[in-house]
N, CA, C and O atoms as a MOPAC input file, in Angstrom:
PM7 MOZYME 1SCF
protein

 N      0.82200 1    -1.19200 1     0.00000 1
 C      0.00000 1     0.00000 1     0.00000 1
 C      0.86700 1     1.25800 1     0.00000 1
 O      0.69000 1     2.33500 1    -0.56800 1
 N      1.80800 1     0.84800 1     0.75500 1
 C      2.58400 1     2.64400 1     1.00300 1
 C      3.37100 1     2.63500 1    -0.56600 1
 O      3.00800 1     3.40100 1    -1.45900 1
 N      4.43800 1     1.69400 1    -0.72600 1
 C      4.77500 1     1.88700 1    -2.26300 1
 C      3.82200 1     1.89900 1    -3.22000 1
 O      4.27100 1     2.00700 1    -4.36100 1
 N      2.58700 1     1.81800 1    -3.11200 1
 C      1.84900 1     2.43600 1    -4.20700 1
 C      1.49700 1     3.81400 1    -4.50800 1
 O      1.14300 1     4.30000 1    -5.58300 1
 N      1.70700 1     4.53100 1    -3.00300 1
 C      1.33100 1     5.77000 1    -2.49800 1
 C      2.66900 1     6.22900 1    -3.15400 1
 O      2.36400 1     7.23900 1    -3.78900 1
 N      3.23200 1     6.12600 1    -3.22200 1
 C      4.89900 1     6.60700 1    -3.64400 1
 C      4.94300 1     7.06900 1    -5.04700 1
 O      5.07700 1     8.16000 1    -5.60100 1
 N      4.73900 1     5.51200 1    -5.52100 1
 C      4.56700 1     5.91400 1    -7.12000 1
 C      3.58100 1     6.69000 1    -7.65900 1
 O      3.59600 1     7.44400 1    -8.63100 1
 N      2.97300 1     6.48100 1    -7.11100 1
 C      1.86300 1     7.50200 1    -7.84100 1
 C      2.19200 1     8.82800 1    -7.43600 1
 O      2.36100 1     9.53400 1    -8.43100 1
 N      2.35300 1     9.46200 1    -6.33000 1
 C      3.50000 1    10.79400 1    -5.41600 1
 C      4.45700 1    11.12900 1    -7.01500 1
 O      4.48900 1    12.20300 1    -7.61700 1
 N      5.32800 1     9.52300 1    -7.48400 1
 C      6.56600 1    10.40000 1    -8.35100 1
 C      6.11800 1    10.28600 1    -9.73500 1
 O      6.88900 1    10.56400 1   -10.65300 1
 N      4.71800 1     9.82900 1    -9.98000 1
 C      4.07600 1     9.72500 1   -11.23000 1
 C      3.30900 1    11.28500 1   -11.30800 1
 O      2.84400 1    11.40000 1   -12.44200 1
 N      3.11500 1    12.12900 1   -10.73600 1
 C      2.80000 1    13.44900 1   -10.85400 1
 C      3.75600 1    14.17300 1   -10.24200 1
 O      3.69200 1    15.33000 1   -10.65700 1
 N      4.57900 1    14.03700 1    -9.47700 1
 C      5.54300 1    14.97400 1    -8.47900 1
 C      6.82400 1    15.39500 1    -9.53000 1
 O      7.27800 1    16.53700 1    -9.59900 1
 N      7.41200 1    13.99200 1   -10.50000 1
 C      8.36900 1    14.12800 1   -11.00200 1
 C      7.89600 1    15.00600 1   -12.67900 1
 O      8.60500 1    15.82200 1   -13.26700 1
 N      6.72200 1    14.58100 1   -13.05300 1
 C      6.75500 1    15.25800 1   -14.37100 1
 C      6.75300 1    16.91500 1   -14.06800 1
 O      7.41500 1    17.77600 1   -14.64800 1
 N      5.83900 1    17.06600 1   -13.02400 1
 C      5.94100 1    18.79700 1   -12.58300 1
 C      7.20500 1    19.42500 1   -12.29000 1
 O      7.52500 1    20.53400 1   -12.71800 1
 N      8.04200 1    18.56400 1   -11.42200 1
 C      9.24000 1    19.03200 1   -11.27100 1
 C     10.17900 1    19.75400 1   -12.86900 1
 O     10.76100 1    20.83000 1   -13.00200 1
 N      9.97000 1    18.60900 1   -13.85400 1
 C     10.41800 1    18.61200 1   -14.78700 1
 C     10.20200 1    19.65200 1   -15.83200 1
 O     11.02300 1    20.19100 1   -16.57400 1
 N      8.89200 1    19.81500 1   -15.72200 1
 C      8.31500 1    21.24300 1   -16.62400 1
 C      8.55900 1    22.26600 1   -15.82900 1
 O      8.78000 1    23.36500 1   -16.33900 1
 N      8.56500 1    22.14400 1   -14.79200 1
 C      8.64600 1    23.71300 1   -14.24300 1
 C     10.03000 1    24.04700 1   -14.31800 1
 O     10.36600 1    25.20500 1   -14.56700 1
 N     11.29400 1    22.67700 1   -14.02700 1
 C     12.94300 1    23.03800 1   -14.66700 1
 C     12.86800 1    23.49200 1   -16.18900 1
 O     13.36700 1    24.57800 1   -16.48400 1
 N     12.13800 1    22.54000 1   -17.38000 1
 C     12.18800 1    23.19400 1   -18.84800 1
 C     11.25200 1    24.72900 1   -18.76500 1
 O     11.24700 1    25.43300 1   -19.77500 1
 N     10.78100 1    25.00800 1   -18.00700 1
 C      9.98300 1    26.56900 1   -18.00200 1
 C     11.09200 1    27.26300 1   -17.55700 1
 O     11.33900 1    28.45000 1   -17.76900 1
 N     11.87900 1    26.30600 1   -16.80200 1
 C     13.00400 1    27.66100 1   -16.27200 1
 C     13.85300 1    27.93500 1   -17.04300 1
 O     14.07000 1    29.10600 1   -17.35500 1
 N     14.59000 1    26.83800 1   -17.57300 1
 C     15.53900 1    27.02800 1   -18.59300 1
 C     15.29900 1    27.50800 1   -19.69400 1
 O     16.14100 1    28.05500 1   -20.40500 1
 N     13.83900 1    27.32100 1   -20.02700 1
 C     13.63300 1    27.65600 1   -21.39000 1
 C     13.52200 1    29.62100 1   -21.29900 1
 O     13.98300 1    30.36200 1   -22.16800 1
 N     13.07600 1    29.90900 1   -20.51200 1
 C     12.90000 1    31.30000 1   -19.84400 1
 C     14.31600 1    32.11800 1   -19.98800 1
 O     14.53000 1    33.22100 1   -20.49000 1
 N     15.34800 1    31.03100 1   -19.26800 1
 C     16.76900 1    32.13400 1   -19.39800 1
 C     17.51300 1    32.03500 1   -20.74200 1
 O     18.17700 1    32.91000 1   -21.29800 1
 N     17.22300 1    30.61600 1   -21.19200 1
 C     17.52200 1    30.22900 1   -22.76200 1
 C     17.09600 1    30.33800 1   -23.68600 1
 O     17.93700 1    30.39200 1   -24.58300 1
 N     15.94200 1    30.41900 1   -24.04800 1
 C     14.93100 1    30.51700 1   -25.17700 1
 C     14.68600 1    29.08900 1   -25.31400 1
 O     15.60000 1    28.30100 1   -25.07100 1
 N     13.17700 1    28.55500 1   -25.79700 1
 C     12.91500 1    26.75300 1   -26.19700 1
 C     13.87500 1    26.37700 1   -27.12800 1
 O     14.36900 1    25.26700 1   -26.93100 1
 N     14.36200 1    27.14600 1   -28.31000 1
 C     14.98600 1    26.62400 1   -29.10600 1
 C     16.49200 1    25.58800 1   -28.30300 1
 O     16.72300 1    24.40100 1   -28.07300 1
 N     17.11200 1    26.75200 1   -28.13900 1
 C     18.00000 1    25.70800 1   -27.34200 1
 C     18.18100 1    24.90000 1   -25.92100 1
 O     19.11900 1    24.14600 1   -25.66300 1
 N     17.29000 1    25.15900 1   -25.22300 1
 C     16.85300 1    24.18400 1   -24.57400 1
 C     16.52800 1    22.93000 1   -25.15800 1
 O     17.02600 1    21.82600 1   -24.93700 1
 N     15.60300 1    23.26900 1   -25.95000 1
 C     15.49600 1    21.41000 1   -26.56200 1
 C     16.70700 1    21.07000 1   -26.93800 1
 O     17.15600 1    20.06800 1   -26.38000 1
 N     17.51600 1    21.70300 1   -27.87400 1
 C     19.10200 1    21.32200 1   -28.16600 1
 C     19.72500 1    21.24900 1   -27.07200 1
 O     20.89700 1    21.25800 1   -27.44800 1
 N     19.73300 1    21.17900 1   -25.90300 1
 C     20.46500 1    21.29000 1   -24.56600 1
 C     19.74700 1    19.55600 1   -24.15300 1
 O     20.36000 1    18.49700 1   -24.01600 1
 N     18.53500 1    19.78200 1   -24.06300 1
 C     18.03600 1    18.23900 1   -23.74300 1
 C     18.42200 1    17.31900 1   -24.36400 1
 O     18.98400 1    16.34900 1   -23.85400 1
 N     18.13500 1    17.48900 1   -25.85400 1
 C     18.94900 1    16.41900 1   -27.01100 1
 C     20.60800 1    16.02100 1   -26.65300 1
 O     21.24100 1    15.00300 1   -26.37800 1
 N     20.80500 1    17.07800 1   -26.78800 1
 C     22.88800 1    17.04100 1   -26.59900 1
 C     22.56600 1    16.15500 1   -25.66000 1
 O     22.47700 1    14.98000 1   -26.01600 1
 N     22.27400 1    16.56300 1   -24.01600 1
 C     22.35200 1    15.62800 1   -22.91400 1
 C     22.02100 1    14.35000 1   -23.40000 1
 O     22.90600 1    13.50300 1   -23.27500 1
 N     21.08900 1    14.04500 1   -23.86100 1
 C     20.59600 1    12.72900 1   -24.05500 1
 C     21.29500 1    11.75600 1   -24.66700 1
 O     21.25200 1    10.55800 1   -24.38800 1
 N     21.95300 1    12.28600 1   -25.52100 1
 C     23.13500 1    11.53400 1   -26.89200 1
 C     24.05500 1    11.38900 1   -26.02900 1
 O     24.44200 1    10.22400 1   -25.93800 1
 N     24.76700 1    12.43100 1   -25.07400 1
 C     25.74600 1    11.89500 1   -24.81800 1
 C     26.16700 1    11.37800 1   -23.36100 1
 O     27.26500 1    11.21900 1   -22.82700 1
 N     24.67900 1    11.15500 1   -22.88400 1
 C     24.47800 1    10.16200 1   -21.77000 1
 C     23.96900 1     9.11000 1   -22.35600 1
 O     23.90500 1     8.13000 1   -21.61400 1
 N     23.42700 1     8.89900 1   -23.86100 1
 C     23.35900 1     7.22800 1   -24.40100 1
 C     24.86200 1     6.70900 1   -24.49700 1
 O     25.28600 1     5.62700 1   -24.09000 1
 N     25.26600 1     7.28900 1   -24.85600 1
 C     26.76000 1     7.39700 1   -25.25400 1
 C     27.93500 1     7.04100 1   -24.03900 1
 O     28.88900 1     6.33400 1   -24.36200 1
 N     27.82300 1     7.56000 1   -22.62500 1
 C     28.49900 1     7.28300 1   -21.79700 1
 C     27.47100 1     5.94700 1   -21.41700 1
 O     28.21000 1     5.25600 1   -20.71500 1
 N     26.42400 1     5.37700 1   -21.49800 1
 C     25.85100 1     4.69700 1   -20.81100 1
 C     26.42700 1     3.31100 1   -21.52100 1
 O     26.64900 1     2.25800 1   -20.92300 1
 N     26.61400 1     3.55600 1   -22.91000 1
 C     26.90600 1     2.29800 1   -23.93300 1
 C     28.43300 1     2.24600 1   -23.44100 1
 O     28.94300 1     1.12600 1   -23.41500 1
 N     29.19600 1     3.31800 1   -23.05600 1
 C     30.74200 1     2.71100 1   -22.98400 1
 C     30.89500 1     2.44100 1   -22.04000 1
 O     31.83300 1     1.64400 1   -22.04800 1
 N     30.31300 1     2.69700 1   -20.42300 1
 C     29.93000 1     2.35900 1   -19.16000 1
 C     29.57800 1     0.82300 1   -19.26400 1
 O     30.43400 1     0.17600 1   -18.66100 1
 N     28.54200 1    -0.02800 1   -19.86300 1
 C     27.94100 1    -1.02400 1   -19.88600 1
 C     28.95400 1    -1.98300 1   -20.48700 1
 O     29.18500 1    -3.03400 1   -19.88900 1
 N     29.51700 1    -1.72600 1   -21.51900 1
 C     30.94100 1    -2.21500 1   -22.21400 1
 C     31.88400 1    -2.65700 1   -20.79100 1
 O     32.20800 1    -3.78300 1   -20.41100 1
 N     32.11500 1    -1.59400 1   -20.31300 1
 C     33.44100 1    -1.95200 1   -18.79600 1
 C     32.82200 1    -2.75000 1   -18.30100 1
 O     33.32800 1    -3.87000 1   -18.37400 1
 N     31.95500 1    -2.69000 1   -17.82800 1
 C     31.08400 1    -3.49600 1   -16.67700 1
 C     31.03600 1    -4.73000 1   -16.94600 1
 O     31.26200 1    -5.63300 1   -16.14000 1
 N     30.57100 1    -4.93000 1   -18.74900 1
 C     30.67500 1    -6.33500 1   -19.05000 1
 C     31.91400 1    -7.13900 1   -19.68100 1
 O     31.83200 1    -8.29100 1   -20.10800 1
 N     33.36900 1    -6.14900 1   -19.66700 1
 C     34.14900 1    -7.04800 1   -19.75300 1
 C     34.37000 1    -7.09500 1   -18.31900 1
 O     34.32800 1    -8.29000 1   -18.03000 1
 N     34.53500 1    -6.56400 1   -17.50600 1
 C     35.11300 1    -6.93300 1   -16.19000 1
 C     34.13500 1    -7.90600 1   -15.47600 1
 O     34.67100 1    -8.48400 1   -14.52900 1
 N     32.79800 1    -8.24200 1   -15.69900 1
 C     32.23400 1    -9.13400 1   -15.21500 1
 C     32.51600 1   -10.46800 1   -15.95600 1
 O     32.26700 1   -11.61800 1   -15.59400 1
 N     33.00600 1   -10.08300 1   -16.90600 1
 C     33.90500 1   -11.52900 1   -17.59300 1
 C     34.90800 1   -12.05500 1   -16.92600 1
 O     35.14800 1   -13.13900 1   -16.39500 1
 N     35.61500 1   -10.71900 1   -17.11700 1
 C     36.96700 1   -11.02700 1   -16.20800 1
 C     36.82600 1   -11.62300 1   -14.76200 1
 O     37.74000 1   -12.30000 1   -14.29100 1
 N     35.78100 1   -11.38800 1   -14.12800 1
 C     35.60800 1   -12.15200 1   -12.51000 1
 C     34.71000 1   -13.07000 1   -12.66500 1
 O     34.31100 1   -13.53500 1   -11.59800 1
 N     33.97200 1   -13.75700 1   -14.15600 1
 C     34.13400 1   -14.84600 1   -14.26100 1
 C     34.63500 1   -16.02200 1   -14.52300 1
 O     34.24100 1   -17.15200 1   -14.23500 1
 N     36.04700 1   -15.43200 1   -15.41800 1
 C     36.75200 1   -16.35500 1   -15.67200 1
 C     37.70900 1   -16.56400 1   -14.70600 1
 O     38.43600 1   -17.54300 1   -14.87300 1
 N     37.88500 1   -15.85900 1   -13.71400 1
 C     38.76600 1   -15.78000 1   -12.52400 1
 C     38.47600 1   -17.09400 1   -11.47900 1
 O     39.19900 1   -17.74300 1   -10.72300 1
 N     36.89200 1   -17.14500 1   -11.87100 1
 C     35.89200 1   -17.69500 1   -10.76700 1
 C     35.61500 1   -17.01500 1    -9.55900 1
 O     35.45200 1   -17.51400 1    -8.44500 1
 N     35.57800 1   -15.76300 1    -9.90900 1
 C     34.47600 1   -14.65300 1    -8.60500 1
 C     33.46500 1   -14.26300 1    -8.80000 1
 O     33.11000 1   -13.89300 1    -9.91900 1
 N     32.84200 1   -14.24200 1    -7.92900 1
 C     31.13700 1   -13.33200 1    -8.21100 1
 C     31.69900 1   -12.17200 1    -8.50000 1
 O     32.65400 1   -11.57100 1    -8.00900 1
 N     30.88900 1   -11.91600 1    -9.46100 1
 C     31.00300 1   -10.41500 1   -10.01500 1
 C     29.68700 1    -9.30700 1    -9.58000 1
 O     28.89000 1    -8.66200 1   -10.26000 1
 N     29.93400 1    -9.46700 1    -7.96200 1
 C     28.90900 1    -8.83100 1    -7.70100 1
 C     29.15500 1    -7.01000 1    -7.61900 1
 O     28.17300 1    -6.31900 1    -7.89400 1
 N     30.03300 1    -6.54300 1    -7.36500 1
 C     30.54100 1    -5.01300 1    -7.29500 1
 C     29.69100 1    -4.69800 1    -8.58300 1
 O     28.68500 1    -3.99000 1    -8.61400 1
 N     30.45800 1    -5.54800 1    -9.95300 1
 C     30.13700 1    -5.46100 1   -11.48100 1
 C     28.46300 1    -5.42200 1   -11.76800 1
 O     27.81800 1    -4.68400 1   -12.51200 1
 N     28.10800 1    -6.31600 1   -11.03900 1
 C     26.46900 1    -6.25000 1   -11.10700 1
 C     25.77200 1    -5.04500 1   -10.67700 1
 O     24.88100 1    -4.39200 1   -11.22000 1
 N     26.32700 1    -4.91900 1    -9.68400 1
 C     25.36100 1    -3.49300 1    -9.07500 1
 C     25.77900 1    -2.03800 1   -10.07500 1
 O     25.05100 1    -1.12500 1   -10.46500 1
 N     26.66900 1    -2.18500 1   -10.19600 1
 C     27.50400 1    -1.03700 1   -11.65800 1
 C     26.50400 1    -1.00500 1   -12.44900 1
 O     25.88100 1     0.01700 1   -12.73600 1
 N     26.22500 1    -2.37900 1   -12.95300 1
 C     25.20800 1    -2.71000 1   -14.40700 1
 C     24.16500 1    -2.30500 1   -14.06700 1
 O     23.54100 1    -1.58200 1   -14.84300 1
 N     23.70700 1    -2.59000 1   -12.97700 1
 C     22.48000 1    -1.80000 1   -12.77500 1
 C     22.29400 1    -0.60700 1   -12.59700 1
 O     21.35000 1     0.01000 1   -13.09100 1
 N     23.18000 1    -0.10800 1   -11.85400 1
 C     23.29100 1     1.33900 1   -11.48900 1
 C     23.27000 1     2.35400 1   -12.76600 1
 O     22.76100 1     3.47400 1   -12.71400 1
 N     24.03400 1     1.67800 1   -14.17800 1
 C     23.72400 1     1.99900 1   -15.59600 1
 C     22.52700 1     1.84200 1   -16.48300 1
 O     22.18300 1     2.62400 1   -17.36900 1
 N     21.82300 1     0.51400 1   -16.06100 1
 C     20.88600 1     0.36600 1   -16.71300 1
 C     19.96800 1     1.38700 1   -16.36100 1
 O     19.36000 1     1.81700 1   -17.34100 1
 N     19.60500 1     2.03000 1   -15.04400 1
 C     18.67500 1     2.66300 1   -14.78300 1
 C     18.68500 1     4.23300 1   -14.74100 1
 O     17.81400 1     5.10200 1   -14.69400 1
 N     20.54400 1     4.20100 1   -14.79100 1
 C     21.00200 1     5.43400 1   -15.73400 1
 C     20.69200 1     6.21700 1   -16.57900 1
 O     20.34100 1     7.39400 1   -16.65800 1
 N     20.94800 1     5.04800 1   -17.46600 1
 C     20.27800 1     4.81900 1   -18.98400 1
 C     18.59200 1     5.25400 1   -19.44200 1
 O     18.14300 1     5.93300 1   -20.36500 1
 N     18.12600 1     4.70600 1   -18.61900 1
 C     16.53900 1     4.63100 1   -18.66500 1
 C     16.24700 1     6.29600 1   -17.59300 1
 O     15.09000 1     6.69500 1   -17.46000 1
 N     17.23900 1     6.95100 1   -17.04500 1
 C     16.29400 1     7.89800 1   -16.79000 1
 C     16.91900 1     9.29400 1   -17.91000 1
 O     16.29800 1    10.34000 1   -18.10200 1
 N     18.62300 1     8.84700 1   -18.68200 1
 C     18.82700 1     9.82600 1   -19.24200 1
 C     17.73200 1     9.76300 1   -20.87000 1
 O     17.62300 1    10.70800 1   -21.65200 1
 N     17.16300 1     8.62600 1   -20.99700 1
 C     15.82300 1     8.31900 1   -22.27800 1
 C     14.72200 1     9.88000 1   -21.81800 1
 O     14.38900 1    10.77500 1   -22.59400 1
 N     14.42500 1     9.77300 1   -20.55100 1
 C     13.51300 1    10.28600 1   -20.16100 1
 C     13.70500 1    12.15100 1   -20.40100 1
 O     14.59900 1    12.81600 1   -19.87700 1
 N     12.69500 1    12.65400 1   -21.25100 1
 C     13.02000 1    13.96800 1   -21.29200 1
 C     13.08100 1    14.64200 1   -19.83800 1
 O     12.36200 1    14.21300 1   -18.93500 1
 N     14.16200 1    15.95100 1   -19.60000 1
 C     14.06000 1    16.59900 1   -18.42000 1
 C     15.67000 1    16.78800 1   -17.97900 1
 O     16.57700 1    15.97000 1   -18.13300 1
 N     15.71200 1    17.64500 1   -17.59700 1
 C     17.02900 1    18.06100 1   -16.49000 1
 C     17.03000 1    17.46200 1   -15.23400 1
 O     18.10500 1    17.35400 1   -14.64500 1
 N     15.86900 1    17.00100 1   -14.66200 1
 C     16.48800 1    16.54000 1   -13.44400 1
 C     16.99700 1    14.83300 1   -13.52600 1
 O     17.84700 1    14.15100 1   -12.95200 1
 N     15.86700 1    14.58800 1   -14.66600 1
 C     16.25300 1    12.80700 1   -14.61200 1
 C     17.94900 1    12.79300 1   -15.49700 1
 O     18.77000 1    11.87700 1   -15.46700 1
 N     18.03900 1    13.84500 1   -16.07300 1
 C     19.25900 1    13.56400 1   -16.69800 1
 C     20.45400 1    13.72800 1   -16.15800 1
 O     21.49900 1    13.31000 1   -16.65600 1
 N     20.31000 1    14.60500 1   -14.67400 1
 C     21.14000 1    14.99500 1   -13.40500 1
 C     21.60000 1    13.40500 1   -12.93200 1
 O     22.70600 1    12.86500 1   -12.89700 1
 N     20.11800 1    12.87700 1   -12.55900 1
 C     20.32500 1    11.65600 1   -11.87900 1
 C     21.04100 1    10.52900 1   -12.80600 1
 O     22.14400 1    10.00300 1   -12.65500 1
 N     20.46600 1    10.41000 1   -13.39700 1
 C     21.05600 1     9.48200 1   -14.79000 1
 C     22.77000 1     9.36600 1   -14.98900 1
 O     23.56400 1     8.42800 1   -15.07000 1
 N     22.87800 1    10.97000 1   -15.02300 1
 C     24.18000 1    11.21000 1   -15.39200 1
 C     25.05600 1    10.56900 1   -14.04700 1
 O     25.97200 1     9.76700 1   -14.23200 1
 N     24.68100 1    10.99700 1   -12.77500 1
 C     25.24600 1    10.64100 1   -11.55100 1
 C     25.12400 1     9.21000 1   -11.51200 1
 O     26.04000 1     8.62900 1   -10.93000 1
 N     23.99500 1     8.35100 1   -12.10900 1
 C     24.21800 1     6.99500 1   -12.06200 1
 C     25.28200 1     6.09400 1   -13.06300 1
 O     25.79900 1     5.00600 1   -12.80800 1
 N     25.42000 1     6.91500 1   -14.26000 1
 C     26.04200 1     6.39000 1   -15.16600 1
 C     27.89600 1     6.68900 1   -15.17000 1
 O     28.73000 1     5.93600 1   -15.67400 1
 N     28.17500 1     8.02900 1   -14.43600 1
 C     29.07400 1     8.36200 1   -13.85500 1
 C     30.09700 1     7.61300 1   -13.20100 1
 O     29.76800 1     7.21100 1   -12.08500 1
 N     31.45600 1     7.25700 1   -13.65200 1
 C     32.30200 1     6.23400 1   -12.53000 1
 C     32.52400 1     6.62500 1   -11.19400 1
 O     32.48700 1     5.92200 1   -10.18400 1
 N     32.80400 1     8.05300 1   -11.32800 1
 C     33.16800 1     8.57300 1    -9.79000 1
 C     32.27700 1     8.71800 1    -8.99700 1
 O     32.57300 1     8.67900 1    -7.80300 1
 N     30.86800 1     8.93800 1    -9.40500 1
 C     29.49300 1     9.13200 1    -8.49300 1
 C     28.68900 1     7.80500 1    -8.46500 1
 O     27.54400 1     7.99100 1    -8.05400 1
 N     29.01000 1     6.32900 1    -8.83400 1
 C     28.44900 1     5.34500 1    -9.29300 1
 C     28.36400 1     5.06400 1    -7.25000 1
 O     27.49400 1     5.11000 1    -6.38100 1
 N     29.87500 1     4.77700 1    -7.33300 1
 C     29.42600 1     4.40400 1    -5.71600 1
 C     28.87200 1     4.69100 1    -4.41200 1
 O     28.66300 1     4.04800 1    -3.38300 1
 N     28.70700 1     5.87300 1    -4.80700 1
 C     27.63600 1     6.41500 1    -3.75400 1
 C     26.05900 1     5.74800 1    -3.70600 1
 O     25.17400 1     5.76700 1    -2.85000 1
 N     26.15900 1     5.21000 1    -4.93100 1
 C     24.34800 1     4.49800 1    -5.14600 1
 C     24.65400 1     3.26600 1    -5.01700 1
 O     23.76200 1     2.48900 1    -4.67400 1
 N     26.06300 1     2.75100 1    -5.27100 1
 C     26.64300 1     1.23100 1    -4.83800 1
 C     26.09700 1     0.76900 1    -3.16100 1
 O     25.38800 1    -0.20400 1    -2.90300 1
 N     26.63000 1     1.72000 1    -2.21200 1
 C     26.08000 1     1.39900 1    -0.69700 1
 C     24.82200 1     1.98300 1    -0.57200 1
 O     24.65500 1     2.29000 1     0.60800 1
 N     23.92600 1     2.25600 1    -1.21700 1
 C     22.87400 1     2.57800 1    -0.82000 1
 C     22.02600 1     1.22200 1    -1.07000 1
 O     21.11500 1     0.74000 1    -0.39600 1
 N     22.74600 1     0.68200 1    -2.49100 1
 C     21.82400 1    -0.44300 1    -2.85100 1
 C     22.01600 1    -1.54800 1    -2.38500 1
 O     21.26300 1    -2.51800 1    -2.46100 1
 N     23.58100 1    -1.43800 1    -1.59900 1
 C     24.18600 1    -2.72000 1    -0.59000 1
 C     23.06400 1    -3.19000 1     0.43700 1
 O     22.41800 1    -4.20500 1     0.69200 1
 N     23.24500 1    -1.41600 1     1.03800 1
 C     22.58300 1    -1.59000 1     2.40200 1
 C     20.90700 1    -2.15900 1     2.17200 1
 O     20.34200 1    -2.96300 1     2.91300 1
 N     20.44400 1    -1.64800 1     1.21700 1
 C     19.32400 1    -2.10400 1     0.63700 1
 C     19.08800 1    -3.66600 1     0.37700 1
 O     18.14000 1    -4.26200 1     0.89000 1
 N     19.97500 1    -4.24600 1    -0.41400 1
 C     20.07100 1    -5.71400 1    -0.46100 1
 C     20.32500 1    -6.37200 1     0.56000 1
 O     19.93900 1    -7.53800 1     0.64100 1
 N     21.13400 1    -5.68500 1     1.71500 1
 C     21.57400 1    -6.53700 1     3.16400 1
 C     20.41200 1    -6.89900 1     3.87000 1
 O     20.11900 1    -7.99700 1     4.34200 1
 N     19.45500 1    -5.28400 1     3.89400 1
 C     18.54900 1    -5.23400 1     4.41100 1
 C     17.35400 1    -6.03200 1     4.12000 1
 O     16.63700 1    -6.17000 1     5.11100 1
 N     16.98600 1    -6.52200 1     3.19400 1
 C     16.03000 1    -7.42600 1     2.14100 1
 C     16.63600 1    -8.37900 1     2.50100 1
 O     16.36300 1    -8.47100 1     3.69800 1
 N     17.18100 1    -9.03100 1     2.28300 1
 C     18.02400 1   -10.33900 1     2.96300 1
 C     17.79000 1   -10.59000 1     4.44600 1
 O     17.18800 1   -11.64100 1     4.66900 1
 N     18.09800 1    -9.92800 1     5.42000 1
 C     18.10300 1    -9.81700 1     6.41800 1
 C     16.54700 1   -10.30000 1     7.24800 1
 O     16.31000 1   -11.29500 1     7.93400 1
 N     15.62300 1    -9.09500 1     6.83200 1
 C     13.92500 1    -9.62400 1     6.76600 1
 C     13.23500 1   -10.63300 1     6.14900 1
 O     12.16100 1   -11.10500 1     6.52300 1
 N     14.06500 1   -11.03800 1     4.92200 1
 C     13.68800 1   -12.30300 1     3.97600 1
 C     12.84500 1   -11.72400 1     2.75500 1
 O     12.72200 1   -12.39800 1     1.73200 1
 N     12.46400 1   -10.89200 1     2.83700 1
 C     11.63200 1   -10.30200 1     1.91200 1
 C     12.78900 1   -10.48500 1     0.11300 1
 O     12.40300 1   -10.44800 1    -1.05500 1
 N     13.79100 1   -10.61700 1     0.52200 1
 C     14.96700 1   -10.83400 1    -0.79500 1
 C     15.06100 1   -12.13000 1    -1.12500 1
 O     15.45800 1   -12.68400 1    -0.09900 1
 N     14.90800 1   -13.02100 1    -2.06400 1
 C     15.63700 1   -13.87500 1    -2.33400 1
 C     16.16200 1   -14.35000 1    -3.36700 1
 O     15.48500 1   -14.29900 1    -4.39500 1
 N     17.60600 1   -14.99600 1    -3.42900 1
 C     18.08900 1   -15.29900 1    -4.00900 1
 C     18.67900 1   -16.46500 1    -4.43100 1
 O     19.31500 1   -17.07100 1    -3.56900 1
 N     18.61400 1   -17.13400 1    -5.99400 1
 C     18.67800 1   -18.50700 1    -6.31400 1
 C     20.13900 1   -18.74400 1    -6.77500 1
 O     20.76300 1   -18.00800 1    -7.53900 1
 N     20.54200 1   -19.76500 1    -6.25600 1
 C     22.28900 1   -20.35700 1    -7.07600 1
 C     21.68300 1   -21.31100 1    -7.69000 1
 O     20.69600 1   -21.93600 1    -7.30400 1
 N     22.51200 1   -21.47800 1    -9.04500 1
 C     22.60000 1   -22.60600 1    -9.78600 1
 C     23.51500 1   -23.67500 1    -9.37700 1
 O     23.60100 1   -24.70400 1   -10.04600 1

């Protein structure tokens, strides 16, 4: 019930946020280049997201052929995939976040958030997880 309350909170909270940032920018910029400001961002956060996803998946090679979990590598991949999927999304703020997820130097800051998150799910049981 409460995570439904949430999403629906960032299913109207986040698009407003978003127009009222393109009202701002577009205000000190003019629309024209604002949209060219959104576009640019977008290309070249597809762009860091595709050479980001590349590292991730040779080095998760590399700690499989080692024979290690490549778990650091996993949470990376994710931390990109959803990168990825918010720099798709028109807007300055998702492309803030995006960028910070897709980012090497800002990646790990969302690394222990999602640790503590997985410890925590584990911990209550509400997580689980299958080995082959």
């Amino acid at each position: 019930m409460i995570r439904s309350k949430w999403l629906w909170a960032a299913l109207f909270i986040i698009p407003a946020v978003e127009l009222f940032g393109f009202i701002f920018v577009a205000d000190q910029l003019g629309a024209f280049k604002t949209l060219l400001l959104m576009l640019t961002t977008s290309v070249i956060g597809l762009l860091m997201m595709r050479f980001e996803g590349n590292k991730v998946l040779q080095d998760s090679r590399t700690h499989m052929q080692e024979g290690r979990v490549p778990g650091r590598t996993m949470l990376d991949g994710l931390c990109i995939f959803f990168g990825g999927l918010l720099l798709i999304l028109p807007g300055f703020i998702t492309d803030i976040v995006g960028f910070s997820l897709v980012f090497p130097l800002t990646r790990p800051l969302y690394r222990i958030f999602l640790l503590k998150w997985i410890e925590k799910k584990m911990k209550n049981g509400t997580f689980t997880f299958y080995r082959r």
